Amino acid sequence: MQKRDSLNLVGAACAAFPCWGAAEETLSLSMIGLVLLGIAVLTSLSAWLIHYLGTMAFKRLHATISRLPIAAAIIRRKDGKLFYANSACQALLGVSKVGHRYYYPEGIGTHMVADVLRPLQLGTGFENVEDTLRISDHKSIRVLISGQLLSYRLQSAWLLFFTEPAKPASPSVQLEQRIFQRVLNSLSELVYFQDKAGNIIGTNTAFDRFWRGRREEGLIQGDPTGVEETPVIHTWTTAPDGSSRLLETNKTTMTDEEGQVMGTLSISHDVTDWHEMQESLKQEIEKREVTEQILAQRNTLLNSILNASQDPIGLYNEHGVYVGCNEPFARVLGFQAKELIGKTARNVIDPEMLQEFYQSDVKVLKEGLTVKTDAYVILETGEPVWYEIVKSPYRDPTDGSAGVLLIARDVTERKQAEQQLADAIMELQELSFVDSLTKVANRRSFDEHLRKLWHSHMREQQPLTLILCDIDSFKAYNDNYGHQQGDHALQEVAQVFDSVIRRETDEVARYGGEEFAFLLPNTPLSGGETVAQKIHDKLADKAIPHGYSGISDLMTVSLGVATMTPMPTQDYGELIAMADKALYKAKAEGRNTTRLMAEQDEF
């Protein structure tokens, strides 16, 4: 068409110059034709170039809009005709595409779009105009519309963006947020959140209470996301009451679903008591070399567990149904957190432990008290664990129902350390009451045992019998056999005496030197006489040689037996005096014999 028009233009130009000569006419017509032909070609080329460039711009615009994650469309300004809509717009508004054409859904017409855009024609663009579009007879959608004027296909058009207004958080999300904040506020640990710039974006009640008026002191200085270099930080500071406290802060990076760093979570524990306990234990280690290695291992293990532990936290309502928990809590019960939610405690916890838990739950639910208990748990791996459990009441803000917030802490290492320390103390106490040579009770143990028995027999009005024993001619034995042999003889005699004692309440003790004493609770004088005879018989059977006795070729003993039923006006010194008097008589009457003395006997 363009070529044909150019030729017609050439012919018209030639007809316009009839006065030219024949020779000149041919040359002039040819030149004029060439000029006009060039003009026509340039005109055609310019139109093609404009069309080409416009087409390329449209393609780039389409490619850009098609990749956008939000709904976008190009609409003719004058009448609202739809030129283009990306896939997000097709999904949001129900726009359909047939071939290269785009069509509004049945509820939206060009006139409706024109009516919506007409009040906005004054400017070149607008943002976030909210309107309701009727997609069909049964469906409407509320959208925010932003627009920008542009030239499209040599026509004025709107580039429009459609987004849905932000929806308010659902009641369940709000409930989770409230429960999460309530859990944070119930923690005794100091918790705060920071963004990547180091600004505080959230705290719990414990943090606000502790750092009131001096919040900056509570922040860990440095790059808020550089926590891998110093995962645990210990800081001495001053509590609101003026006391010095040691805080142990664990700092963790927070990331979003795509793994991008959002900020940090910092949790501070008051470990002052633990620190002081460790110092006390160290002092005990210095005093008791026997327990040094055990306590050192305990401190190492304890620190390792504290640095790596996560406290189990769970919530269950008044019917025992779990409504929230973290993974450490669920793992203790052998579940994952999502599996545990909705289950009841009676279907999860061992019946015996459930009964113990129920008793403390009654105090929490009925009386509104915070209860602190210990629980011994065997994990699925077979590992035994001690937990320190704190139960606090909470009330669901949506329906007012009561429930229990449970926070547990692994205190296995502390329990083991306490047991080890108790064992060490018990061992030291035992050593302090045992005679180092004969391995029977010493004089200190005898005095303590006699004092206790005296008071208990006074209350019960029961007879208490004491036997004092002296090895005959033991000085001569030492002088002739030597003190080393004498010590060995004392050990053998003590073994004989210990074999005579049958009841757990009876006691034989080294009273001093070669003297021994027997305490026989709830025993009359006749019972004491029987025990005395067994002592003579057993020692004779042992047959310890004593060539310097002057009484027998074997070692012998003299025994004084005394019995009293204690009265409030008496003390146990009278019983000792009676037994000593009886022993004196036995030695005075030739030794290797027994003499008895009761309360009615005269001294």
C-alpha positions as a printed Julia matrix, in Angstrom:
603×3 Matrix{Float64}:
   0.0     0.0     0.0
   2.78    2.4     0.92
   4.7     1.61   -2.31
   1.65    2.16   -4.46
   0.96    5.53   -2.85
   4.57    6.59   -3.53
   4.22    5.85   -7.28
   1.0     7.8    -7.49
   2.77   10.71   -5.82
   5.53   10.58   -8.52
   2.96   10.64  -11.34
   1.19   13.61   -9.84
   4.44   15.5    -9.59
   5.27   14.93  -13.29
   1.87   16.17  -14.39
   2.48   19.38  -12.48
   5.37   20.5   -14.88
   3.95   20.49  -18.5
   6.27   23.35  -19.61
   9.54   21.39  -19.57
  11.27   20.53  -22.85
  11.31   16.99  -24.23
  14.9    16.2   -23.29
  14.85   18.09  -20.07
  11.42   16.73  -19.3
  12.64   13.14  -19.23
  15.68   13.94  -17.01
  13.69   16.18  -14.63
  10.92   13.7   -14.25
  13.4    10.97  -13.37
  15.13   13.09  -10.73
  11.91   14.26   -9.2
  10.64   10.7    -9.13
  13.74    9.48   -7.37
  13.48   12.23   -4.76
   9.85   11.54   -4.09
  10.49    7.82   -4.0
  13.2     8.38   -1.36
  10.82   10.47    0.7
   8.18    7.74    0.53
  10.7     5.06    1.51
  11.91    7.13    4.47
   8.32    7.76    5.54
   7.57    4.04    5.36
  10.8     3.18    7.23
  10.01    5.68   10.02
   6.55    4.27   10.49
   7.98    0.76   10.62
  10.67    1.83   13.08
   8.12    3.5    15.37
   5.95    0.4    15.19
   8.97   -1.83   15.91
  10.18    0.22   18.87
   6.65    0.41   20.26
   6.28   -3.34   19.94
   9.61   -3.93   21.73
   8.6    -1.55   24.55
   5.24   -3.35   24.91
   7.01   -6.72   25.07
   9.39   -5.47   27.77
   6.47   -3.99   29.7
   4.54   -7.29   29.41
   7.6    -9.29   30.5
   8.12   -7.03   33.54
   4.47   -7.08   34.61
   4.12  -10.84   34.08
   6.87  -11.5    36.63
   5.32   -9.35   39.35
   3.93  -11.28   42.38
   0.99   -8.85   42.67
  -2.0    -8.41   40.36
  -1.34   -5.89   37.53
  -3.37   -4.82   34.46
  -3.25   -2.25   31.62
  -6.62   -0.55   30.96
  -7.55    2.06   28.34
  -8.18    5.37   30.03
 -11.15    6.64   28.08
 -13.48    3.64   28.37
 -11.88    1.06   30.71
 -11.09   -1.53   28.0
  -8.76   -4.28   29.26
  -5.51   -4.45   27.25
  -3.46   -6.82   29.43
  -3.56   -8.69   32.79
  -0.79  -10.77   34.38
  -1.36  -14.21   35.94
  -1.7   -12.78   39.47
  -4.45  -10.46   38.25
  -6.19  -13.29   36.43
  -6.21  -15.32   39.65
  -7.33  -12.46   41.91
 -10.06  -10.87   39.73
 -11.05  -13.85   37.58
  -9.81  -12.28   34.31
  -9.78  -14.71   31.37
  -7.54  -14.79   28.3
  -8.67  -15.98   24.86
  -5.94  -15.85   22.25
  -4.3   -12.45   22.67
  -7.35  -10.79   24.18
  -8.26  -10.37   27.86
 -11.79  -10.3    29.25
 -13.24   -9.14   32.55
 -15.25  -11.66   34.62
 -19.03  -11.56   34.17
 -19.54   -9.21   37.13
 -17.07   -6.57   35.94
 -17.65   -4.52   32.77
 -15.68   -1.78   31.09
 -18.24    0.75   32.26
 -17.74   -0.35   35.91
 -13.96    0.07   35.6
 -14.42    3.43   33.89
 -16.72    4.54   36.72
 -14.14    3.51   39.32
 -11.32    5.36   37.53
 -13.27    8.48   36.51
 -12.83   10.34   39.88
  -9.09    9.66   39.65
  -8.53   11.21   36.17
  -7.18   14.54   37.5
  -3.67   13.31   38.32
  -1.09   11.06   36.69
  -1.26    8.45   39.42
  -2.81    7.39   42.72
  -2.1     4.91   45.54
  -4.12    2.51   47.72
  -7.64    3.53   46.79
  -9.91    0.97   48.45
 -12.97   -0.29   46.53
 -15.19   -3.35   46.25
 -15.32   -5.16   42.88
 -18.26   -7.41   42.14
 -16.75  -10.46   40.46
 -20.11  -12.21   39.99
 -23.61  -12.27   41.42
 -22.34  -14.34   44.33
 -18.84  -12.99   44.89
 -17.32   -9.6    45.65
 -13.74   -8.74   46.56
 -12.32   -5.82   48.5
  -9.12   -4.48   46.93
  -6.6    -1.65   47.21
  -5.94   -0.07   43.77
  -2.82    1.9    42.79
  -2.38    3.37   39.28
   0.01    5.19   36.94
  -0.79    6.79   33.54
   1.27    5.64   30.55
   1.09    5.49   26.74
   0.19    2.04   25.46
  -0.24    1.36   21.74
  -0.26    5.12   21.17
  -3.23    5.43   23.53
  -3.53    6.84   27.05
  -3.86    3.95   29.49
  -3.73    3.13   33.21
  -1.2     0.67   34.66
  -3.16   -0.62   37.67
  -2.02   -2.74   40.65
  -4.55   -4.63   42.81
  -3.82   -5.91   46.34
  -6.04   -7.28   49.08
  -6.18   -5.28   52.33
  -4.23   -6.88   55.2
  -6.42   -9.23   57.17
  -6.5    -8.99   60.96
  -4.88  -11.87   62.81
  -7.23  -14.79   63.43
  -8.45  -15.48   66.98
  -6.26  -18.59   67.11
  -3.15  -16.59   66.14
  -4.05  -13.91   68.67
  -4.51  -16.63   71.3
  -1.12  -18.14   70.46
   0.48  -14.7    70.7
  -1.15  -14.03   74.07
  -0.18  -17.47   75.38
   3.38  -17.0    74.11
   3.63  -13.58   75.81
   2.11  -15.03   78.99
   4.67  -17.84   78.94
   7.48  -15.32   78.47
   6.17  -13.14   81.29
   5.92  -16.14   83.63
   9.6   -17.0    83.15
  12.04  -15.9    85.82
  14.73  -15.57   83.13
  15.36  -12.15   81.57
  14.35  -12.29   77.87
  14.72   -9.67   75.15
  14.65   -9.61   71.33
  16.75   -7.4    69.02
  16.54   -6.71   65.31
  19.58   -6.82   63.04
  20.38   -3.19   63.88
  20.51   -4.0    67.6
  17.24   -2.26   68.49
  15.07   -3.89   71.17
  11.8    -5.17   69.66
  10.44   -7.1    72.63
  11.03   -8.02   76.29
   9.35  -10.0    79.07
   8.21   -8.82   82.49
  11.28  -10.2    84.32
  13.61   -8.21   82.05
  11.61   -4.98   82.49
  11.46   -5.42   86.27
  15.17   -6.18   86.67
  16.49   -3.46   84.29
  13.89   -0.75   85.04
  15.43    2.67   84.38
  18.73    1.16   83.15
  17.74   -0.99   80.17
  20.96   -0.34   78.23
  22.96   -2.14   80.97
  21.07   -5.34   80.19
  22.07   -5.46   76.52
  25.0    -7.54   75.28
  27.25   -5.11   73.43
  28.65   -5.81   69.97
  27.24   -7.15   66.69
  23.72   -8.4    67.55
  24.04  -11.27   65.06
  27.6   -12.3    65.98
  26.55  -14.78   68.65
  28.57  -17.8    67.51
  31.81  -16.35   68.88
  30.42  -15.84   72.42
  27.33  -18.09   72.8
  27.41  -17.81   76.63
  28.3   -14.61   78.47
  28.71  -14.23   82.25
  28.22  -10.75   83.72
  28.27   -9.44   87.28
  25.67   -6.7    87.82
  23.52   -5.08   90.51
  19.93   -6.19   91.15
  17.15   -3.66   91.91
  17.52   -4.45   95.63
  21.21   -3.5    95.49
  22.63   -7.03   95.72
  25.32   -8.29   93.34
  24.05  -10.91   90.9
  25.8   -13.07   88.31
  23.87  -13.35   85.03
  24.54  -16.04   82.44
  23.25  -14.89   79.02
  22.62  -17.22   76.07
  22.32  -15.33   72.75
  20.73  -17.06   69.73
  20.24  -15.91   66.14
  16.6   -15.67   64.96
  15.93  -16.5    61.3
  12.83  -16.41   59.11
  11.37  -19.3    57.08
  13.89  -18.64   54.31
  16.85  -18.73   56.68
  17.49  -15.0    56.6
  18.73  -13.45   59.87
  15.97  -11.39   61.54
  17.78  -10.53   64.77
  18.72  -12.18   68.08
  17.06  -13.71   71.14
  18.88  -13.26   74.44
  17.99  -15.14   77.67
  19.71  -14.32   80.95
  19.7   -16.7    83.95
  20.53  -15.62   87.5
  23.25  -18.15   88.38
  24.47  -16.4    91.53
  23.26  -19.23   93.79
  24.82  -21.79   91.47
  28.06  -19.81   91.49
  28.08  -19.59   95.29
  27.26  -23.27   95.56
  30.17  -24.09   93.26
  32.46  -21.96   95.38
  31.24  -23.74   98.5
  31.77  -27.12   96.87
  35.28  -26.11   95.88
  36.03  -25.31   99.52
  34.63  -28.7   100.54
  36.86  -30.32   97.94
  39.91  -28.7    99.5
  38.89  -30.05  102.93
  37.95  -33.51  101.67
  40.52  -34.84   99.26
  38.53  -38.04   98.94
  35.73  -36.29   96.99
  37.89  -33.92   94.96
  37.73  -35.74   91.62
  34.0   -36.5    91.87
  33.06  -32.9    92.67
  35.32  -31.57   89.9
  33.6   -33.83   87.37
  30.24  -32.75   88.73
  31.11  -29.06   88.21
  32.23  -29.73   84.62
  29.12  -31.74   83.78
  26.88  -29.23   85.5
  28.31  -26.32   83.5
  28.0   -28.27   80.24
  24.36  -29.12   80.9
  23.5   -25.55   81.94
  25.04  -24.15   78.77
  23.16  -26.54   76.47
  19.85  -27.14   78.28
  16.41  -25.92   77.19
  13.7   -25.82   79.81
  10.59  -27.92   79.0
   7.41  -25.78   79.07
   3.83  -27.07   78.73
   0.26  -25.87   79.22
  -2.79  -28.01   79.88
  -6.33  -27.06   80.84
  -8.39  -28.07   83.84
  -9.44  -31.28   82.06
  -5.8   -32.36   81.6
  -5.76  -31.66   77.85
  -2.47  -30.28   76.51
  -3.08  -26.96   74.77
   0.52  -25.87   74.24
   4.11  -27.05   74.76
   7.62  -26.81   73.37
   9.7   -29.6    71.85
  11.78  -30.31   75.01
   8.53  -30.8    76.99
   7.08  -33.11   74.32
  10.31  -35.13   74.1
  10.19  -35.85   77.84
   6.79  -37.52   77.28
   7.96  -39.34   74.12
   6.15  -37.17   71.56
   6.66  -34.34   69.14
   4.95  -31.08   70.09
   2.36  -31.27   67.31
   1.47  -34.84   68.31
   1.04  -33.99   71.99
  -1.39  -31.08   71.51
  -4.96  -32.26   72.13
  -3.98  -35.38   74.07
  -4.96  -35.82   77.72
  -2.48  -36.39   80.53
  -4.1   -39.7    81.59
  -3.31  -41.12   78.12
   0.32  -39.98   78.25
   1.67  -40.09   81.83
   2.24  -43.2    83.96
  -0.71  -43.73   86.38
   1.45  -43.54   89.54
   3.12  -40.31   88.43
  -0.25  -38.98   87.24
  -1.64  -39.34   90.78
   1.27  -37.32   92.21
   0.77  -34.66   89.53
  -2.96  -34.51   90.26
  -2.37  -33.67   93.93
  -0.24  -30.64   93.02
  -2.64  -29.66   90.2
  -5.47  -29.38   92.74
  -3.53  -26.71   94.65
  -2.82  -24.82   91.44
  -6.34  -25.03   89.96
  -8.49  -24.82   93.11
  -6.37  -22.58   95.35
  -4.53  -20.56   92.7
  -1.12  -21.37   94.22
   2.25  -21.73   92.52
   3.65  -25.17   93.39
   7.26  -26.32   93.18
   7.96  -30.06   93.04
  10.58  -32.56   91.89
   9.93  -35.4    89.47
  12.03  -38.43   88.59
  11.56  -39.46   84.95
  12.92  -42.32   82.87
  13.19  -41.17   79.25
  12.48  -43.41   76.26
  16.23  -43.84   75.85
  16.36  -45.35   79.35
  18.09  -42.28   80.76
  16.91  -41.28   84.27
  16.37  -37.54   84.74
  15.42  -35.4    87.73
  13.29  -32.35   86.94
  12.54  -29.37   89.16
   8.96  -28.44   88.23
   7.17  -25.15   88.83
   3.4   -25.12   88.24
   1.5   -21.85   88.02
  -2.19  -21.17   87.37
  -3.36  -19.46   84.2
  -6.77  -18.58   82.82
  -7.71  -18.75   79.15
  -8.76  -15.19   78.2
 -11.16  -16.45   75.52
 -13.43  -18.69   77.59
 -12.22  -18.08   81.16
 -11.26  -21.74   81.7
  -8.48  -22.49   84.17
  -5.29  -24.3    83.35
  -1.76  -25.08   84.5
   1.5   -23.66   83.18
   4.33  -26.13   83.83
   8.0   -25.18   83.58
  10.59  -27.89   84.23
  14.35  -27.7    84.63
  16.78  -30.6    84.41
  18.42  -30.84   87.85
  19.85  -34.35   87.52
  23.41  -33.15   88.01
  22.44  -31.17   91.09
  20.69  -34.19   92.62
  23.72  -36.38   91.95
  26.04  -33.78   93.44
  23.84  -33.48   96.53
  23.84  -37.24   96.94
  27.61  -37.4    96.51
  28.09  -34.64   99.05
  25.71  -36.36  101.48
  27.58  -39.63  101.0
  30.89  -37.88  101.64
  29.52  -36.22  104.79
  28.08  -39.56  105.93
  31.43  -41.21  105.36
  33.23  -38.51  107.36
  30.69  -38.78  110.15
  31.1   -42.52  110.17
  34.87  -42.18  110.35
  34.56  -39.72  113.25
  32.56  -42.31  115.28
  34.79  -45.35  114.6
  37.95  -46.31  116.47
  40.73  -46.32  113.89
  42.56  -49.33  115.42
  39.81  -51.76  116.39
  37.15  -50.59  113.87
  34.46  -50.65  116.57
  32.71  -47.52  117.87
  34.93  -45.01  119.66
  34.35  -43.2   122.97
  32.63  -40.28  121.18
  30.15  -42.62  119.54
  29.57  -44.41  122.86
  28.81  -41.15  124.71
  26.4   -39.97  121.98
  24.64  -43.33  121.81
  24.34  -43.58  125.62
  22.85  -40.06  125.81
  20.18  -40.87  123.23
  19.35  -44.25  124.77
  19.1   -42.72  128.24
  16.41  -40.22  127.15
  14.45  -42.75  125.08
  14.47  -45.3   127.95
  13.38  -42.56  130.36
  10.31  -41.89  128.17
   9.51  -45.58  127.69
  10.59  -46.67  131.23
  12.61  -49.59  129.9
  15.77  -51.11  131.48
  19.14  -50.09  130.01
  22.19  -52.32  130.6
  25.87  -51.28  130.4
  28.86  -53.69  130.48
  32.34  -52.32  131.12
  35.18  -54.65  130.11
  38.9   -54.59  130.96
  41.52  -56.95  129.42
  43.35  -58.67  132.24
  47.09  -57.87  132.64
  47.26  -56.1   129.28
  50.2   -53.91  130.38
  52.25  -57.04  130.97
  51.2   -58.26  127.51
  52.45  -55.03  125.91
  55.67  -55.0   127.92
  56.6   -58.55  126.91
  55.12  -58.95  123.43
  55.6   -55.38  122.25
  53.12  -52.67  121.4
  52.69  -53.83  117.79
  51.59  -57.26  118.98
  49.48  -55.52  121.62
  47.63  -53.57  118.92
  47.03  -56.8   117.03
  45.64  -58.42  120.18
  43.25  -55.48  120.68
  41.98  -55.94  117.12
  41.35  -59.65  117.7
  39.54  -58.97  121.0
  37.39  -56.31  119.3
  36.41  -58.84  116.62
  35.33  -61.27  119.34
  33.27  -58.57  121.09
  31.66  -57.51  117.81
  30.65  -61.13  117.07
  28.82  -61.31  120.42
  26.52  -58.38  119.52
  23.44  -59.61  117.62
  20.91  -56.78  117.64
  21.3   -53.65  115.48
  20.53  -51.46  118.48
  23.36  -52.96  120.57
  26.79  -51.34  120.43
  30.33  -52.27  121.46
  32.83  -49.41  121.78
  36.46  -48.94  122.72
  36.14  -47.07  125.98
  39.84  -46.28  126.32
  43.14  -48.18  126.11
  42.32  -51.84  126.82
  38.82  -51.02  128.12
  35.65  -51.7   126.12
  31.96  -50.96  126.79
  28.74  -52.65  125.68
  25.38  -50.82  125.46
  22.36  -53.13  125.56
  19.03  -51.21  125.2
  15.78  -52.72  126.53
  17.79  -55.36  128.38
  17.37  -56.41  132.06
  20.27  -57.39  134.32
  19.77  -61.06  133.49
  20.2   -60.3   129.79
  23.42  -58.47  130.54
  24.68  -61.48  132.5
  23.96  -63.73  129.49
  25.92  -61.45  127.16
  28.81  -61.31  129.64
  29.02  -65.11  129.71
  29.11  -65.19  125.88
  32.0   -62.73  125.96
  33.99  -65.06  128.24
  33.14  -68.11  126.11
  33.94  -66.49  122.74
  37.24  -65.09  123.98
  38.21  -68.52  125.35
  37.41  -70.06  121.96
  39.63  -67.45  120.28
  42.5   -68.66  122.5
  44.79  -65.66  122.29
  48.06  -66.66  124.07
  49.06  -64.59  127.14
  52.04  -66.11  128.97
  52.36  -63.18  131.36
  48.79  -62.98  132.65
  49.28  -64.66  136.02
  45.68  -65.91  135.74
  45.61  -68.03  132.59
  47.79  -68.96  129.65
  45.18  -67.28  127.41
  43.93  -63.73  127.27
  40.96  -63.07  129.61
  38.72  -60.14  130.57
  36.96  -58.81  133.66
  33.38  -57.56  133.25
  31.16  -55.21  135.28
  27.45  -55.3   134.43
  24.96  -52.6   135.55
  21.27  -52.05  134.76
  19.01  -49.03  135.37
  15.56  -47.85  134.34
  16.25  -44.1   133.94
  14.24  -41.6   135.93
  13.98  -37.82  135.37
  15.94  -37.18  138.57
  18.9   -39.3   137.37
  21.51  -39.03  134.63
  23.49  -41.64  132.72
  26.61  -40.88  134.77
  25.05  -42.99  137.56
  24.8   -45.99  135.23
  28.49  -45.63  134.27
  29.45  -45.36  137.93
  27.5   -48.56  138.77
  29.17  -50.5   135.92
  32.58  -49.19  136.91
  31.95  -50.29  140.5
  30.96  -53.76  139.32
  34.12  -53.96  137.16
  36.25  -52.94  140.12
  34.77  -55.78  142.16
  35.43  -58.29  139.36
  39.07  -57.26  139.16
  39.42  -57.25  142.97
  38.03  -60.77  143.22
  40.65  -62.33  141.0
  39.83  -61.15  137.44
  38.52  -63.3   134.53
  35.04  -63.0   136.01
  31.81  -60.98  135.91
  30.12  -58.95  138.63
  26.56  -57.59  138.46
  25.04  -54.47  139.98
  21.41  -53.31  139.9
  19.87  -50.05  141.12
  18.97  -51.47  144.55
  22.55  -52.58  145.19
  24.7   -50.36  147.31
  27.83  -48.78  145.83
